[in-house]
Structures are given as C-alpha cells and as structure tokens.
Short mmCIF file of N, CA, C and O in Angstrom, two decimals:
data_model
loop_
_atom_site.label_atom_id
_atom_site.label_comp_id
_atom_site.label_asym_id
_atom_site.label_seq_id
_atom_site.Cartn_x
_atom_site.Cartn_y
_atom_site.Cartn_z
N MET A 1 1.21 -1.38 -0.05
CA MET A 1 -0.11 -0.29 -0.18
C MET A 1 0.92 1.15 0.09
O MET A 1 1.71 1.37 0.87
N ARG A 2 0.77 2.33 -1.05
CA ARG A 2 1.35 3.45 -0.99
C ARG A 2 1.15 4.70 -0.03
O ARG A 2 -0.39 4.62 0.07
N ARG A 3 1.49 4.97 0.49
CA ARG A 3 1.33 5.87 1.55
C ARG A 3 1.44 7.49 0.71
O ARG A 3 2.28 7.71 -0.10
N GLU A 4 0.45 8.46 1.22
CA GLU A 4 0.81 9.76 0.63
C GLU A 4 1.79 10.35 1.47
O GLU A 4 1.79 10.26 2.46
N PRO A 5 2.37 11.22 0.34
CA PRO A 5 3.47 12.35 1.74
C PRO A 5 2.69 13.13 2.39
O PRO A 5 1.44 13.60 1.64
N PRO A 6 3.21 13.56 3.35
CA PRO A 6 2.65 14.24 4.71
C PRO A 6 2.36 15.53 4.05
O PRO A 6 3.27 15.74 3.10
N PRO A 7 1.30 16.64 4.10
CA PRO A 7 1.07 17.54 3.94
C PRO A 7 2.41 18.74 4.07
O PRO A 7 2.98 18.25 5.35
N PRO A 8 2.60 19.69 3.71
CA PRO A 8 3.79 20.67 4.04
C PRO A 8 3.51 21.06 5.57
O PRO A 8 2.41 21.28 5.54
N SER A 9 4.51 21.49 6.44
CA SER A 9 3.94 22.15 7.55
C SER A 9 4.02 23.44 7.33
O SER A 9 4.46 24.39 6.71
N ASN A 10 3.11 24.07 8.53
CA ASN A 10 2.84 25.62 8.36
C ASN A 10 3.70 26.48 9.39
O ASN A 10 3.12 26.09 10.46
N PRO A 11 4.51 27.09 9.20
CA PRO A 11 5.33 27.63 10.16
C PRO A 11 4.69 28.69 11.15
O PRO A 11 4.82 28.55 12.08
N GLU A 12 3.60 29.17 10.22
CA GLU A 12 2.83 30.14 11.04
C GLU A 12 2.01 29.54 12.17
O GLU A 12 1.21 30.53 12.78
N LEU A 13 1.69 28.39 11.90
CA LEU A 13 0.96 27.28 12.83
C LEU A 13 1.67 26.47 13.65
O LEU A 13 1.42 25.12 14.00
N GLY A 14 3.06 26.81 13.83
CA GLY A 14 3.75 26.23 14.78
C GLY A 14 4.31 24.85 14.05
O GLY A 14 4.95 24.15 14.83
N GLY A 15 4.38 24.89 12.88
CA GLY A 15 4.82 23.56 12.01
C GLY A 15 3.77 22.83 11.84
O GLY A 15 3.98 21.34 11.43
N LEU A 16 2.55 22.71 12.04
CA LEU A 16 1.45 21.69 11.94
C LEU A 16 1.27 21.46 10.55
O LEU A 16 1.43 22.32 9.63
N PRO A 17 0.95 20.33 10.26
CA PRO A 17 0.68 20.07 8.53
C PRO A 17 -0.28 20.66 8.26
O PRO A 17 -1.50 21.06 9.18
N GLU A 18 -0.21 21.26 7.00
CA GLU A 18 -1.34 22.39 6.45
C GLU A 18 -2.27 21.51 5.88
O GLU A 18 -2.17 20.46 5.17
N ALA A 19 -3.66 21.55 6.80
CA ALA A 19 -4.91 20.57 5.91
C ALA A 19 -5.81 21.24 6.85
O ALA A 19 -6.08 22.14 7.89
N ALA A 20 -6.93 20.84 6.21
CA ALA A 20 -8.18 21.29 6.95
C ALA A 20 -8.40 20.82 8.60
O ALA A 20 -8.00 19.60 9.03
N GLY A 21 -8.51 21.76 9.30
CA GLY A 21 -8.69 21.52 10.77
C GLY A 21 -7.34 22.27 11.61
O GLY A 21 -7.17 22.39 12.85
N ALA A 22 -6.34 22.58 10.61
CA ALA A 22 -4.84 23.06 11.25
C ALA A 22 -4.87 24.41 11.92
O ALA A 22 -4.56 24.40 13.08
N GLU A 23 -5.66 25.38 11.48
CA GLU A 23 -5.72 26.65 12.06
C GLU A 23 -6.59 26.44 13.30
O GLU A 23 -6.12 26.96 14.26
N GLU A 24 -7.72 25.79 13.39
CA GLU A 24 -8.53 25.47 14.67
C GLU A 24 -7.64 24.71 15.60
O GLU A 24 -7.70 25.26 16.90
N THR A 25 -6.83 23.89 15.35
CA THR A 25 -6.24 23.13 16.09
C THR A 25 -5.00 24.06 16.68
O THR A 25 -5.02 23.94 17.95
N TYR A 26 -4.37 24.35 15.78
CA TYR A 26 -3.38 25.58 16.43
C TYR A 26 -3.81 26.34 17.53
O TYR A 26 -3.38 26.83 18.71
N TYR A 27 -4.81 27.25 17.46
CA TYR A 27 -5.57 28.17 17.94
C TYR A 27 -6.27 27.85 19.41
O TYR A 27 -5.89 28.30 20.56
N LEU A 28 -6.84 26.54 19.29
CA LEU A 28 -7.58 26.15 20.46
C LEU A 28 -6.21 25.56 21.58
O LEU A 28 -6.19 25.70 22.62
N CYS A 29 -5.44 24.63 20.87
CA CYS A 29 -4.57 23.74 21.45
C CYS A 29 -3.21 24.75 22.14
O CYS A 29 -2.95 24.93 23.69
N SER A 30 -2.98 25.81 21.42
CA SER A 30 -1.70 27.00 21.88
C SER A 30 -2.30 27.86 22.64
O SER A 30 -1.39 28.47 23.44
N ALA A 31 -3.59 27.96 22.95
CA ALA A 31 -3.84 28.69 23.82
C ALA A 31 -3.81 28.15 25.60
O ALA A 31 -3.65 29.28 26.45
N CYS A 32 -3.07 27.45 25.76
CA CYS A 32 -3.05 26.56 27.18
C CYS A 32 -1.47 25.77 27.15
O CYS A 32 -1.07 25.64 28.22
N HIS A 33 -1.08 25.30 25.81
CA HIS A 33 0.23 24.51 26.17
C HIS A 33 1.07 24.81 24.72
O HIS A 33 0.28 24.84 23.69
N SER A 34 2.16 24.52 24.34
CA SER A 34 2.89 24.34 23.30
C SER A 34 2.42 23.58 22.09
O SER A 34 1.82 22.35 22.63
N ILE A 35 2.26 23.84 21.08
CA ILE A 35 1.94 23.05 20.03
C ILE A 35 3.15 21.70 19.74
O ILE A 35 2.62 20.61 19.24
N ALA A 36 4.19 21.79 20.38
CA ALA A 36 5.05 20.76 20.41
C ALA A 36 4.44 19.48 21.45
O ALA A 36 4.57 18.32 21.02
N LEU A 37 3.73 19.93 22.45
CA LEU A 37 3.06 19.08 23.29
C LEU A 37 2.23 17.89 22.19
O LEU A 37 1.75 17.14 22.49
N VAL A 38 1.18 18.82 21.20
CA VAL A 38 0.46 17.98 20.46
C VAL A 38 1.28 17.56 19.25
O VAL A 38 0.97 15.81 19.32
N THR A 39 2.37 17.80 18.74
CA THR A 39 2.74 17.05 17.69
C THR A 39 3.89 15.99 18.08
O THR A 39 4.13 15.28 17.21
N GLN A 40 3.89 15.71 19.33
CA GLN A 40 5.09 14.64 19.98
C GLN A 40 4.00 13.54 20.44
O GLN A 40 4.38 12.36 20.53
N GLN A 41 2.57 13.66 20.37
CA GLN A 41 1.50 12.74 20.60
C GLN A 41 1.66 11.66 19.59
O GLN A 41 1.51 12.17 18.44
N ARG A 42 1.24 10.59 19.70
CA ARG A 42 0.93 9.52 18.76
C ARG A 42 -0.21 8.45 19.68
O ARG A 42 0.27 7.43 19.94
N LEU A 43 -1.13 9.16 20.07
CA LEU A 43 -2.63 8.64 20.43
C LEU A 43 -3.15 7.67 19.38
O LEU A 43 -3.24 8.09 18.35
N THR A 44 -4.20 7.04 20.21
CA THR A 44 -4.72 6.36 19.10
C THR A 44 -6.56 7.14 19.08
O THR A 44 -6.48 8.08 19.82
N ASP A 45 -6.94 6.84 18.05
CA ASP A 45 -8.17 7.59 17.91
C ASP A 45 -9.15 7.94 19.08
O ASP A 45 -9.59 9.04 19.73
N GLU A 46 -9.24 6.75 19.83
CA GLU A 46 -10.05 6.75 21.02
C GLU A 46 -9.59 7.46 22.32
O GLU A 46 -9.89 8.36 22.81
N ARG A 47 -8.12 7.52 22.18
CA ARG A 47 -7.48 8.41 23.07
C ARG A 47 -7.59 9.88 22.92
O ARG A 47 -7.62 10.51 23.98
N TRP A 48 -7.43 10.42 21.82
CA TRP A 48 -7.88 11.84 21.46
C TRP A 48 -8.98 12.00 21.89
O TRP A 48 -9.17 13.34 22.65
N ASN A 49 -10.20 11.35 21.70
CA ASN A 49 -11.57 11.59 22.17
C ASN A 49 -11.72 11.71 23.73
O ASN A 49 -12.25 12.68 24.10
N TYR A 50 -10.81 10.47 24.40
CA TYR A 50 -10.61 10.85 25.74
C TYR A 50 -9.99 12.06 26.20
O TYR A 50 -10.51 12.57 27.15
N LEU A 51 -8.67 12.25 25.78
CA LEU A 51 -8.31 13.62 26.04
C LEU A 51 -8.83 14.86 26.11
O LEU A 51 -8.95 15.77 26.67
N TRP A 52 -9.93 14.70 24.85
CA TRP A 52 -10.66 16.33 24.90
C TRP A 52 -11.64 16.03 25.83
O TRP A 52 -11.61 17.58 26.36
N ASP A 53 -12.23 15.04 26.17
CA ASP A 53 -13.30 15.41 27.29
C ASP A 53 -12.46 15.46 28.42
O ASP A 53 -12.96 16.16 29.36
N TRP A 54 -11.24 14.91 28.84
CA TRP A 54 -10.70 15.31 30.12
C TRP A 54 -10.41 16.50 30.07
O TRP A 54 -10.16 17.32 31.19
N MET A 55 -9.61 17.10 29.02
CA MET A 55 -9.39 18.51 29.30
C MET A 55 -10.63 19.22 29.27
O MET A 55 -10.38 20.07 30.04
N VAL A 56 -11.51 19.50 28.88
CA VAL A 56 -12.83 20.04 29.03
C VAL A 56 -13.34 20.01 30.64
O VAL A 56 -13.48 20.77 31.52
N ARG A 57 -13.16 18.51 30.96
CA ARG A 57 -14.00 18.33 32.25
C ARG A 57 -12.80 18.59 33.76
O ARG A 57 -13.16 19.20 34.31
N GLU A 58 -11.50 18.38 33.15
CA GLU A 58 -10.52 18.16 34.37
C GLU A 58 -9.59 19.67 34.24
O GLU A 58 -9.03 20.12 34.89
N GLN A 59 -9.62 20.23 33.17
CA GLN A 59 -8.63 21.31 32.69
C GLN A 59 -9.08 22.70 32.43
O GLN A 59 -8.09 23.69 32.38
N GLY A 60 -10.44 22.81 32.47
CA GLY A 60 -11.00 23.78 32.11
C GLY A 60 -11.06 24.44 30.63
O GLY A 60 -11.10 25.52 30.17
N MET A 61 -10.64 23.34 29.80
CA MET A 61 -10.62 23.72 28.23
C MET A 61 -12.32 24.29 27.65
O MET A 61 -12.87 23.45 28.05
N PRO A 62 -12.58 25.38 27.33
CA PRO A 62 -13.76 25.40 26.93
C PRO A 62 -14.02 24.67 25.96
O PRO A 62 -13.49 24.61 24.80
N GLU A 63 -15.45 23.99 25.78
CA GLU A 63 -16.04 23.17 25.45
C GLU A 63 -16.46 23.99 24.19
O GLU A 63 -16.68 24.95 23.86
N GLN A 64 -16.51 23.40 22.91
CA GLN A 64 -16.26 23.91 21.62
C GLN A 64 -17.64 23.28 20.66
O GLN A 64 -18.20 22.47 21.38
N ASP A 65 -18.29 23.82 19.64
CA ASP A 65 -19.25 23.60 19.27
C ASP A 65 -19.33 22.51 18.68
O ASP A 65 -17.67 21.95 18.10
N GLU A 66 -19.98 21.40 17.86
CA GLU A 66 -19.68 20.16 17.77
C GLU A 66 -18.84 19.75 16.24
O GLU A 66 -18.06 19.32 16.11
N GLU A 67 -19.25 21.40 15.51
CA GLU A 67 -18.45 21.08 14.04
C GLU A 67 -17.11 21.49 14.43
O GLU A 67 -16.09 20.87 13.79
N THR A 68 -16.66 22.44 15.40
CA THR A 68 -14.93 22.67 15.59
C THR A 68 -14.64 21.47 16.41
O THR A 68 -13.49 21.14 15.97
N ARG A 69 -15.30 20.67 17.26
CA ARG A 69 -14.81 19.66 18.03
C ARG A 69 -14.58 18.41 16.88
O ARG A 69 -13.38 17.86 16.94
N GLN A 70 -15.33 18.27 16.20
CA GLN A 70 -15.01 17.20 15.15
C GLN A 70 -13.85 17.59 14.14
O GLN A 70 -13.05 16.82 13.64
N ALA A 71 -13.72 18.83 13.51
CA ALA A 71 -12.59 19.39 12.85
C ALA A 71 -11.56 19.15 13.69
O ALA A 71 -10.41 18.42 12.77
N ILE A 72 -11.30 19.21 14.81
CA ILE A 72 -10.15 19.37 15.38
C ILE A 72 -9.57 17.93 15.78
O ILE A 72 -8.39 17.49 15.69
N LEU A 73 -10.64 17.07 16.18
CA LEU A 73 -10.30 15.61 16.47
C LEU A 73 -9.98 15.15 15.48
O LEU A 73 -8.75 14.27 15.09
N SER A 74 -10.64 15.19 14.09
CA SER A 74 -10.40 14.61 12.92
C SER A 74 -8.88 15.10 12.30
O SER A 74 -8.18 14.19 11.87
N TYR A 75 -8.62 16.05 12.60
CA TYR A 75 -7.00 16.63 12.32
C TYR A 75 -5.88 15.63 12.98
O TYR A 75 -5.17 15.42 12.61
N LEU A 76 -6.60 15.93 14.23
CA LEU A 76 -5.43 15.09 15.12
C LEU A 76 -5.45 13.49 14.96
O LEU A 76 -4.24 13.24 14.93
N GLN A 77 -6.59 13.08 14.51
CA GLN A 77 -6.37 11.62 14.54
C GLN A 77 -5.53 11.29 13.39
O GLN A 77 -5.37 10.07 12.99
N THR A 78 -6.08 12.16 12.23
CA THR A 78 -5.46 12.06 10.71
C THR A 78 -3.67 12.16 11.04
O THR A 78 -3.33 11.46 10.01
N HIS A 79 -3.23 13.00 11.54
CA HIS A 79 -1.74 13.42 11.46
C HIS A 79 -1.27 13.26 12.81
O HIS A 79 0.15 13.06 12.74
N PHE A 80 -1.60 12.78 13.73
CA PHE A 80 -0.88 12.79 14.78
C PHE A 80 -1.39 11.57 15.71
O PHE A 80 -1.71 11.11 16.91
N SER A 81 -2.06 10.23 14.94
CA SER A 81 -2.64 8.91 15.56
C SER A 81 -1.56 7.64 15.39
O SER A 81 -0.91 7.73 14.75
N SER A 82 -1.50 7.03 16.63
CA SER A 82 -0.77 5.74 16.30
C SER A 82 -1.14 4.83 15.58
O SER A 82 -0.83 3.93 15.15
N GLU A 83 -2.44 5.16 15.01
CA GLU A 83 -3.27 4.12 13.83
C GLU A 83 -3.00 4.13 12.43
O GLU A 83 -3.50 3.40 11.68
N ARG A 84 -2.38 5.38 12.42
CA ARG A 84 -2.00 5.58 10.71
C ARG A 84 -0.07 5.64 10.72
O ARG A 84 0.32 5.69 11.44
#
C-alpha cells in the first residue's frame, strides 16, 4: 500500500501539517500549551477523544461546538494518531 506524502508544515501554525483543521487546532491548543506537546503525541483515535473530554472536564478547556470539535479531532486523528 502506497502512502501519501505528508502535507507541508505551516510555520505560522507552529509547524502543524497544512490541512483542514490546522488553524482551529493551533489556536485552541496553543491557548494553553505548546504545539510541541500536540505534535509529539501518537495517541489512538479513542485516546484523542478521551483526552478532549478530560481537558474540558478536568483542565478547564472551553467546550467547543460540535463542528469545531469534529474538525480538530479529525485533524489530530489524521496527523497524530498511532493508528496511521
């Protein structure tokens, strides 16, 4: 199976891969911690979902509307999942 090359990184967004959801991910995540904390993670898709809920419940992250939540989780699962 041939893998697609990763999208180019965007230096204005902390080096996140340029793709749908990058900007939303950058601004939400970098409000509380370094983007490096995000990019070094290789979590399962399920764990990304759990971590989102934990940050809202335990860390005071503001809940997002469902569209934003799905855009960011999809971005994280696509680019920073241990399942891919």
